[in-house]
mmCIF file of C-alpha atoms in Angstrom:
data_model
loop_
_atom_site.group_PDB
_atom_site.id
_atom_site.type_symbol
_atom_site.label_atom_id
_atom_site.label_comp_id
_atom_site.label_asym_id
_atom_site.label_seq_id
_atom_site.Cartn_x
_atom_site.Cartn_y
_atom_site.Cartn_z
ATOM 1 C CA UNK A 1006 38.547 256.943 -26.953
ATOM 2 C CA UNK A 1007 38.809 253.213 -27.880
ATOM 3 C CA UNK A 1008 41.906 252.418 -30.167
ATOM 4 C CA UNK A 1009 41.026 251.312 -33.345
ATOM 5 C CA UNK A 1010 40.079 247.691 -34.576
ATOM 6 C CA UNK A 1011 38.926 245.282 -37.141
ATOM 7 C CA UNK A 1012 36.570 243.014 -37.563
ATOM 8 C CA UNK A 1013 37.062 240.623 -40.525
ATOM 9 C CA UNK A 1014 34.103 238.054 -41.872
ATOM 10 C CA UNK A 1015 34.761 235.254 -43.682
ATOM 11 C CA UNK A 1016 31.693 233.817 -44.889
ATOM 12 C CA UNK A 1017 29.878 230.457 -46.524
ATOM 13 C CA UNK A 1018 27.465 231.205 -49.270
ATOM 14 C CA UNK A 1019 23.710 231.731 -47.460
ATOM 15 C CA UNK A 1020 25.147 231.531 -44.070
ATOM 16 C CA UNK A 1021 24.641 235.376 -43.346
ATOM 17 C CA UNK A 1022 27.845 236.566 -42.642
ATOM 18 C CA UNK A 1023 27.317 240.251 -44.023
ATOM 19 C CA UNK A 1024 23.939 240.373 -42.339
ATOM 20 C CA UNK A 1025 25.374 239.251 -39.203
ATOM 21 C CA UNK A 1026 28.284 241.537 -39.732
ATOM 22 C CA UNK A 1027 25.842 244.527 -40.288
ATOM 23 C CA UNK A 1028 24.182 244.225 -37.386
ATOM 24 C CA UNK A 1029 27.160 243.713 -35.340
ATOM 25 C CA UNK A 1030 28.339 247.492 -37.015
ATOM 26 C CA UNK A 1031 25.220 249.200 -36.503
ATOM 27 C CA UNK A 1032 25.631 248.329 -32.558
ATOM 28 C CA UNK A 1033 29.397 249.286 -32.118
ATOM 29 C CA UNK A 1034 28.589 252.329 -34.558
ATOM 30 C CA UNK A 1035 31.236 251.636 -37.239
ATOM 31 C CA UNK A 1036 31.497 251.265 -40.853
ATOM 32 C CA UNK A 1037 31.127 247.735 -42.845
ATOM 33 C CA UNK A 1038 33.023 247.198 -46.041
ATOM 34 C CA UNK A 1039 31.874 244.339 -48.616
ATOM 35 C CA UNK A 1040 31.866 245.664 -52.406
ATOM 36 C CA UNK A 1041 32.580 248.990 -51.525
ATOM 37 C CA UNK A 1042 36.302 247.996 -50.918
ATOM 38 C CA UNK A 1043 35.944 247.473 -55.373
ATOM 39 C CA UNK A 1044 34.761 251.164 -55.775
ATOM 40 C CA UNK A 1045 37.721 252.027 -53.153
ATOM 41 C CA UNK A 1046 40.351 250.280 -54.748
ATOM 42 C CA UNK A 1047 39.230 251.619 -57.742
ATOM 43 C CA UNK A 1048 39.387 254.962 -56.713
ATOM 44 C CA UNK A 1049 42.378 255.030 -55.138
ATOM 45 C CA UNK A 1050 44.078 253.316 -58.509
ATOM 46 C CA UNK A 1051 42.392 255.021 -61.345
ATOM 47 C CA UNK A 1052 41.731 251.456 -62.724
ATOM 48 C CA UNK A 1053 38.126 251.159 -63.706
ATOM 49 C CA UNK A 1054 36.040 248.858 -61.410
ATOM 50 C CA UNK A 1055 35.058 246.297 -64.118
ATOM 51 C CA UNK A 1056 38.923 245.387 -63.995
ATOM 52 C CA UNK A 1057 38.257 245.043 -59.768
ATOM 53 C CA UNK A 1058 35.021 242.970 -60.760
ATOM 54 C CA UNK A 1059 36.917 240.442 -62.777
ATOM 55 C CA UNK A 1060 39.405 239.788 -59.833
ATOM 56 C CA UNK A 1061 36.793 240.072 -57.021
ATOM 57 C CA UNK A 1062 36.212 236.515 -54.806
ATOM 58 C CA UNK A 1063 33.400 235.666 -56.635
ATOM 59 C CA UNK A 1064 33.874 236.320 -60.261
ATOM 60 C CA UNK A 1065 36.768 233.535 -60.922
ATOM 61 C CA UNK A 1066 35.446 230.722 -63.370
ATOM 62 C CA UNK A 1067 35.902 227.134 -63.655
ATOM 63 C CA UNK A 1068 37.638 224.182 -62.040
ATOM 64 C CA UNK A 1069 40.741 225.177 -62.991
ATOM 65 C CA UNK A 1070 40.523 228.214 -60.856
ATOM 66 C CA UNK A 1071 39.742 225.973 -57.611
ATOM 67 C CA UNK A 1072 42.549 223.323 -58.256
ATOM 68 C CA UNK A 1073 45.161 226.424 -58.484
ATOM 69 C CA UNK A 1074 43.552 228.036 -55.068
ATOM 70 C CA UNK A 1075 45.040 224.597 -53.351
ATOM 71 C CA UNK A 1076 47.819 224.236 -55.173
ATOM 72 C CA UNK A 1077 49.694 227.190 -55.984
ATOM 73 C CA UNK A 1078 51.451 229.181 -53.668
ATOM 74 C CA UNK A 1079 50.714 233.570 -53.735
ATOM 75 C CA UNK A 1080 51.656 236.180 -55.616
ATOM 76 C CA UNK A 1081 52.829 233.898 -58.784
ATOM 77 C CA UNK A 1082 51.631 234.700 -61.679
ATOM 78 C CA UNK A 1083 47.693 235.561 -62.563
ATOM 79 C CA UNK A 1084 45.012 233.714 -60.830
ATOM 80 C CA UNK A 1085 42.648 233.542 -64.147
ATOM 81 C CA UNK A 1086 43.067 235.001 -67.529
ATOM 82 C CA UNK A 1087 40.295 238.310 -67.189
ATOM 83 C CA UNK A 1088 40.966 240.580 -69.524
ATOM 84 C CA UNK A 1089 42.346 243.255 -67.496
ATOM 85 C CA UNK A 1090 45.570 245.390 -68.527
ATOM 86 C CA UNK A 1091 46.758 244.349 -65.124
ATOM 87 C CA UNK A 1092 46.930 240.381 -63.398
ATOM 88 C CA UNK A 1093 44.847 239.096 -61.226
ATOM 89 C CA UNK A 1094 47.550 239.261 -58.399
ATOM 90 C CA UNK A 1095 48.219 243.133 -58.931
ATOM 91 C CA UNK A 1096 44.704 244.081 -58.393
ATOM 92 C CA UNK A 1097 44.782 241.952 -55.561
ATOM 93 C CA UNK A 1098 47.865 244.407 -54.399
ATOM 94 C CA UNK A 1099 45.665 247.312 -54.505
ATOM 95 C CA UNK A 1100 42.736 246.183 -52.864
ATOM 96 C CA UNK A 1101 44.766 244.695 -50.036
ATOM 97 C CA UNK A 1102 46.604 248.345 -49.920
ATOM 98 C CA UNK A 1103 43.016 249.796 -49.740
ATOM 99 C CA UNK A 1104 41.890 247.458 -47.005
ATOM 100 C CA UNK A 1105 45.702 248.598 -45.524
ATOM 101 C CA UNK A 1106 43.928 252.172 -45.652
ATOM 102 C CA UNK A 1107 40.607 252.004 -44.203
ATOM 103 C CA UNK A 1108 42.258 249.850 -41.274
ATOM 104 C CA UNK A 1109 44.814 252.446 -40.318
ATOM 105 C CA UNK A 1110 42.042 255.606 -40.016
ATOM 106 C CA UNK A 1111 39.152 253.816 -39.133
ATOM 107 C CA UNK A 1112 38.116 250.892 -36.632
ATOM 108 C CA UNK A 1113 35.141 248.511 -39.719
ATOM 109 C CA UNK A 1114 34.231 245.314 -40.247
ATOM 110 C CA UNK A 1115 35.521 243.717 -43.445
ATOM 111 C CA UNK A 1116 33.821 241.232 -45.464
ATOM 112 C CA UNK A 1117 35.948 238.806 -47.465
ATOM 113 C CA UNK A 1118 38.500 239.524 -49.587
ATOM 114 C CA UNK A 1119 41.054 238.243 -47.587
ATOM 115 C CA UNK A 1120 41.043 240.735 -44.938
ATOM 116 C CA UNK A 1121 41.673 238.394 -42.116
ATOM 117 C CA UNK A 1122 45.396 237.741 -43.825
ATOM 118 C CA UNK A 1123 45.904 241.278 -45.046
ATOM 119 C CA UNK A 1124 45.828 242.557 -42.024
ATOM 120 C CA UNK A 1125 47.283 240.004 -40.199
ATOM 121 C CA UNK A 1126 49.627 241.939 -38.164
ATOM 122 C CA UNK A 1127 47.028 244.052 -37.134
ATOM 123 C CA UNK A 1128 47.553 244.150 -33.210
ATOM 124 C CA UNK A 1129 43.706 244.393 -32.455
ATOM 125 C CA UNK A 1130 42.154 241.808 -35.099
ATOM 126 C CA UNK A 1131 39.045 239.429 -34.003
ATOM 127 C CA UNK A 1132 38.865 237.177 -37.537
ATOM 128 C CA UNK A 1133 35.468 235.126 -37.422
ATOM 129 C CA UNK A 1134 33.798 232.499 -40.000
ATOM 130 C CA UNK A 1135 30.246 231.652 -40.236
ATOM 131 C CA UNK A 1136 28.346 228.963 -41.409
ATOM 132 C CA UNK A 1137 25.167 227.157 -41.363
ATOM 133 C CA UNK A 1138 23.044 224.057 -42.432
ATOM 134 C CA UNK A 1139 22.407 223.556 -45.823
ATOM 135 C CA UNK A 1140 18.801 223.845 -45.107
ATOM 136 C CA UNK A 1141 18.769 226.935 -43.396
ATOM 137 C CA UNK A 1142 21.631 228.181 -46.305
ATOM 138 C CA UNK A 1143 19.002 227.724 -49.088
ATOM 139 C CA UNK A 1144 15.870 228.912 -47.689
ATOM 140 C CA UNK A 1145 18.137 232.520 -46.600
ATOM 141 C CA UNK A 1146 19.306 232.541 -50.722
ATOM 142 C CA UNK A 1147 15.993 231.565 -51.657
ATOM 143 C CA UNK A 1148 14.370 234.184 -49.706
ATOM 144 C CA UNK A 1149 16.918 236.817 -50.954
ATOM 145 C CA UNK A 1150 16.718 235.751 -54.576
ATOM 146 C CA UNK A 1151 13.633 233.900 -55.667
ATOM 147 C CA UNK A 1152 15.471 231.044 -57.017
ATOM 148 C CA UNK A 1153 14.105 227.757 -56.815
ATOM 149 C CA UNK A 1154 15.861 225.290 -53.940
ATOM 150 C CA UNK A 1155 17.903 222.931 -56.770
ATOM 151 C CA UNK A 1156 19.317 226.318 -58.177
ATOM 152 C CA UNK A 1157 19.977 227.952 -54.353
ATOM 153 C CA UNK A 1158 22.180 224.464 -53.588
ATOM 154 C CA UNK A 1159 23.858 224.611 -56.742
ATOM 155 C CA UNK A 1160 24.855 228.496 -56.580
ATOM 156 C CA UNK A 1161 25.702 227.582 -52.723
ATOM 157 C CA UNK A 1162 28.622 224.962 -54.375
ATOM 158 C CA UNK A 1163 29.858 226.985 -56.516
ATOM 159 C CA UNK A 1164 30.228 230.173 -55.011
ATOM 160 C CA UNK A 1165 31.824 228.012 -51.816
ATOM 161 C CA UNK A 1166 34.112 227.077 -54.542
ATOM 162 C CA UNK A 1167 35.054 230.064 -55.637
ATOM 163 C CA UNK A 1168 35.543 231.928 -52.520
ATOM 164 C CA UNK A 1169 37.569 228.776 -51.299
ATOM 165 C CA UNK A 1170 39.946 229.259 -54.173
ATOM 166 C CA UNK A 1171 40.462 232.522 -53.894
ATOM 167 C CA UNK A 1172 41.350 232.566 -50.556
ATOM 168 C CA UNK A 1173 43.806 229.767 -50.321
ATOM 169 C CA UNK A 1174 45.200 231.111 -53.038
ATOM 170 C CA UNK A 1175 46.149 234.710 -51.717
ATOM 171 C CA UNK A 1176 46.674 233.461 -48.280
ATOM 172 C CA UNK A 1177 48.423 230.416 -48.289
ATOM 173 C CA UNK A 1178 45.397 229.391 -45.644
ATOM 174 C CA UNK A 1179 42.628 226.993 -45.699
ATOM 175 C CA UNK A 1180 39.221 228.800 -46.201
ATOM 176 C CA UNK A 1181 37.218 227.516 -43.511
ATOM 177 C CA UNK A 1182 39.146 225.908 -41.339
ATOM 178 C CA UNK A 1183 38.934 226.319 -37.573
ATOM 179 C CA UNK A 1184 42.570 226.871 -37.365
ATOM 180 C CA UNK A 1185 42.443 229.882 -39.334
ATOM 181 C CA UNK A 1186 39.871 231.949 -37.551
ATOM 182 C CA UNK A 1187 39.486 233.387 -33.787
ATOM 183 C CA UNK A 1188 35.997 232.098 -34.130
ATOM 184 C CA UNK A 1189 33.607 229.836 -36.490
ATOM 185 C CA UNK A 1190 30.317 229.970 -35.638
ATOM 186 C CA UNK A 1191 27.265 228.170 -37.233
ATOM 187 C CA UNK A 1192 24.237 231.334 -37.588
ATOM 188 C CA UNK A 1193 21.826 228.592 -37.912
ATOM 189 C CA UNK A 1194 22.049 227.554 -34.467
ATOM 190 C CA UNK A 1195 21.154 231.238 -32.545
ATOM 191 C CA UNK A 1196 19.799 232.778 -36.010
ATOM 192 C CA UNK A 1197 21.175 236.275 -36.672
ATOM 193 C CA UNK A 1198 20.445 238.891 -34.042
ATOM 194 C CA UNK A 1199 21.202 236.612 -31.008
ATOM 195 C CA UNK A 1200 24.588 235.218 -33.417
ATOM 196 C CA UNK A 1201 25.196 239.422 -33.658
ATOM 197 C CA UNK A 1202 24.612 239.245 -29.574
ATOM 198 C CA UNK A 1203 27.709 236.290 -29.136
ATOM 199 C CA UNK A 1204 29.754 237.761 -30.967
ATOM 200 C CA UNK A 1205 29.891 241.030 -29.807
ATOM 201 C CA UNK A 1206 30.326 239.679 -25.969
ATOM 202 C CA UNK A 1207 33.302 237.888 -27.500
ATOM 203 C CA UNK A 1208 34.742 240.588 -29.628
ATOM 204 C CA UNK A 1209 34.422 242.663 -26.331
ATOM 205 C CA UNK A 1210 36.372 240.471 -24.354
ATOM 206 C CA UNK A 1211 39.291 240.176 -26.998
ATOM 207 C CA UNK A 1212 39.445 243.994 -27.470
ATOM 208 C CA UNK A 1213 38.306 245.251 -24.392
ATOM 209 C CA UNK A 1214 35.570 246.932 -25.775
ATOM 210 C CA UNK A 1215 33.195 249.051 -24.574
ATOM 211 C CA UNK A 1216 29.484 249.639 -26.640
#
């Protein structure tokens, strides 16, 4: 039996990172958590998962937001005023203990969220980043949504934004950054299944996996 491990996906708007990530799950057989870590954390808390909405990586508004994700350092005060009986940076605390969870009984693949510095001392980690041309970003959005191409690049900005924020904020890290990651890889170049295919010869060689 293979000792457990994580996968953790951090992920440009478009680029395909939870498809990618799916497909890489179905093949080793293990679970995938994206927004199901919000009905977890939830769960686990007793705290309604509006409240887990508000803080989630892609519900923080406005520039302000951003400029504190560079600037300020973690776990000080509330990342954005939401409404919530609890801050910003405590809901954080129980998502990150419910990521804690799942990690310790199960070997998944995380999607955002911070996983990657969460579980940062996790002794059999492979932390990836994808990305992709803008062209190839707006016709997957377009495809998924039916928005028009002008609305696709604008939604790709600003949920970048967003995601950037909230990860530099919580981590200390820069979001995106080669430096940060085990492996960035740009989807567009293999497209998904054969991006699937690298990664899980890589992830195999890091963990000594078998599948």
């Amino acid at each position: 039996m293979q000792e457990r491990f994580v996968i953790n996906i951090g992920r440009r708007y478009g680029s395909g990172g939870k498809r990618i990530g799916e497909l890489i799950a179905e093949r080793l057989g293990i679970r995938l958590y994206d927004r199901e870590l919000i009905n977890l954390a939830a769960e686990q808390s007793g705290f309604g998962v509006e409240h887990f909405e508000q803080a989630d990586e892609q519900e923080h508004k406005g520039v302000l937001s951003t400029l504190l994700g560079h600037f300020r350092t973690p776990y000080v005060g509330s990342f954005v005023e939401s409404g919530s009986p609890l801050s910003n940076d405590a809901l954080f605390k129980i998502q990150s203990d419910a990521i804690r969870s799942v990690a310790e009984r199960e070997s998944c693949i995380f999607v955002g969220r911070c996983a990657d510095y969460i579980l940062r001392d996790h002794p059999r980690a492979v932390n990836l980043f994808f990305t992709a041309d803008d062209e190839s970003r707006i016709r997957r959005i377009v495809g998924r949504t039916g928005c028009g191409a002008n609305e696709a690049r604008a939604d790709m900005e600003r949920i970048d934004a967003r995601r950037a924020a909230y990860y530099n904020y919580y981590s200390s890290r820069t979001w995106g950054a080669a430096a940060t990651y085990h492996l960035c890889i740009d989807s567009s170049v293999l497209g998904d299944e054969a991006t699937a295919e690298f990664i899980l010869a890589f992830a195999a060689r890091k963990l000594n996996l078998t599948y």
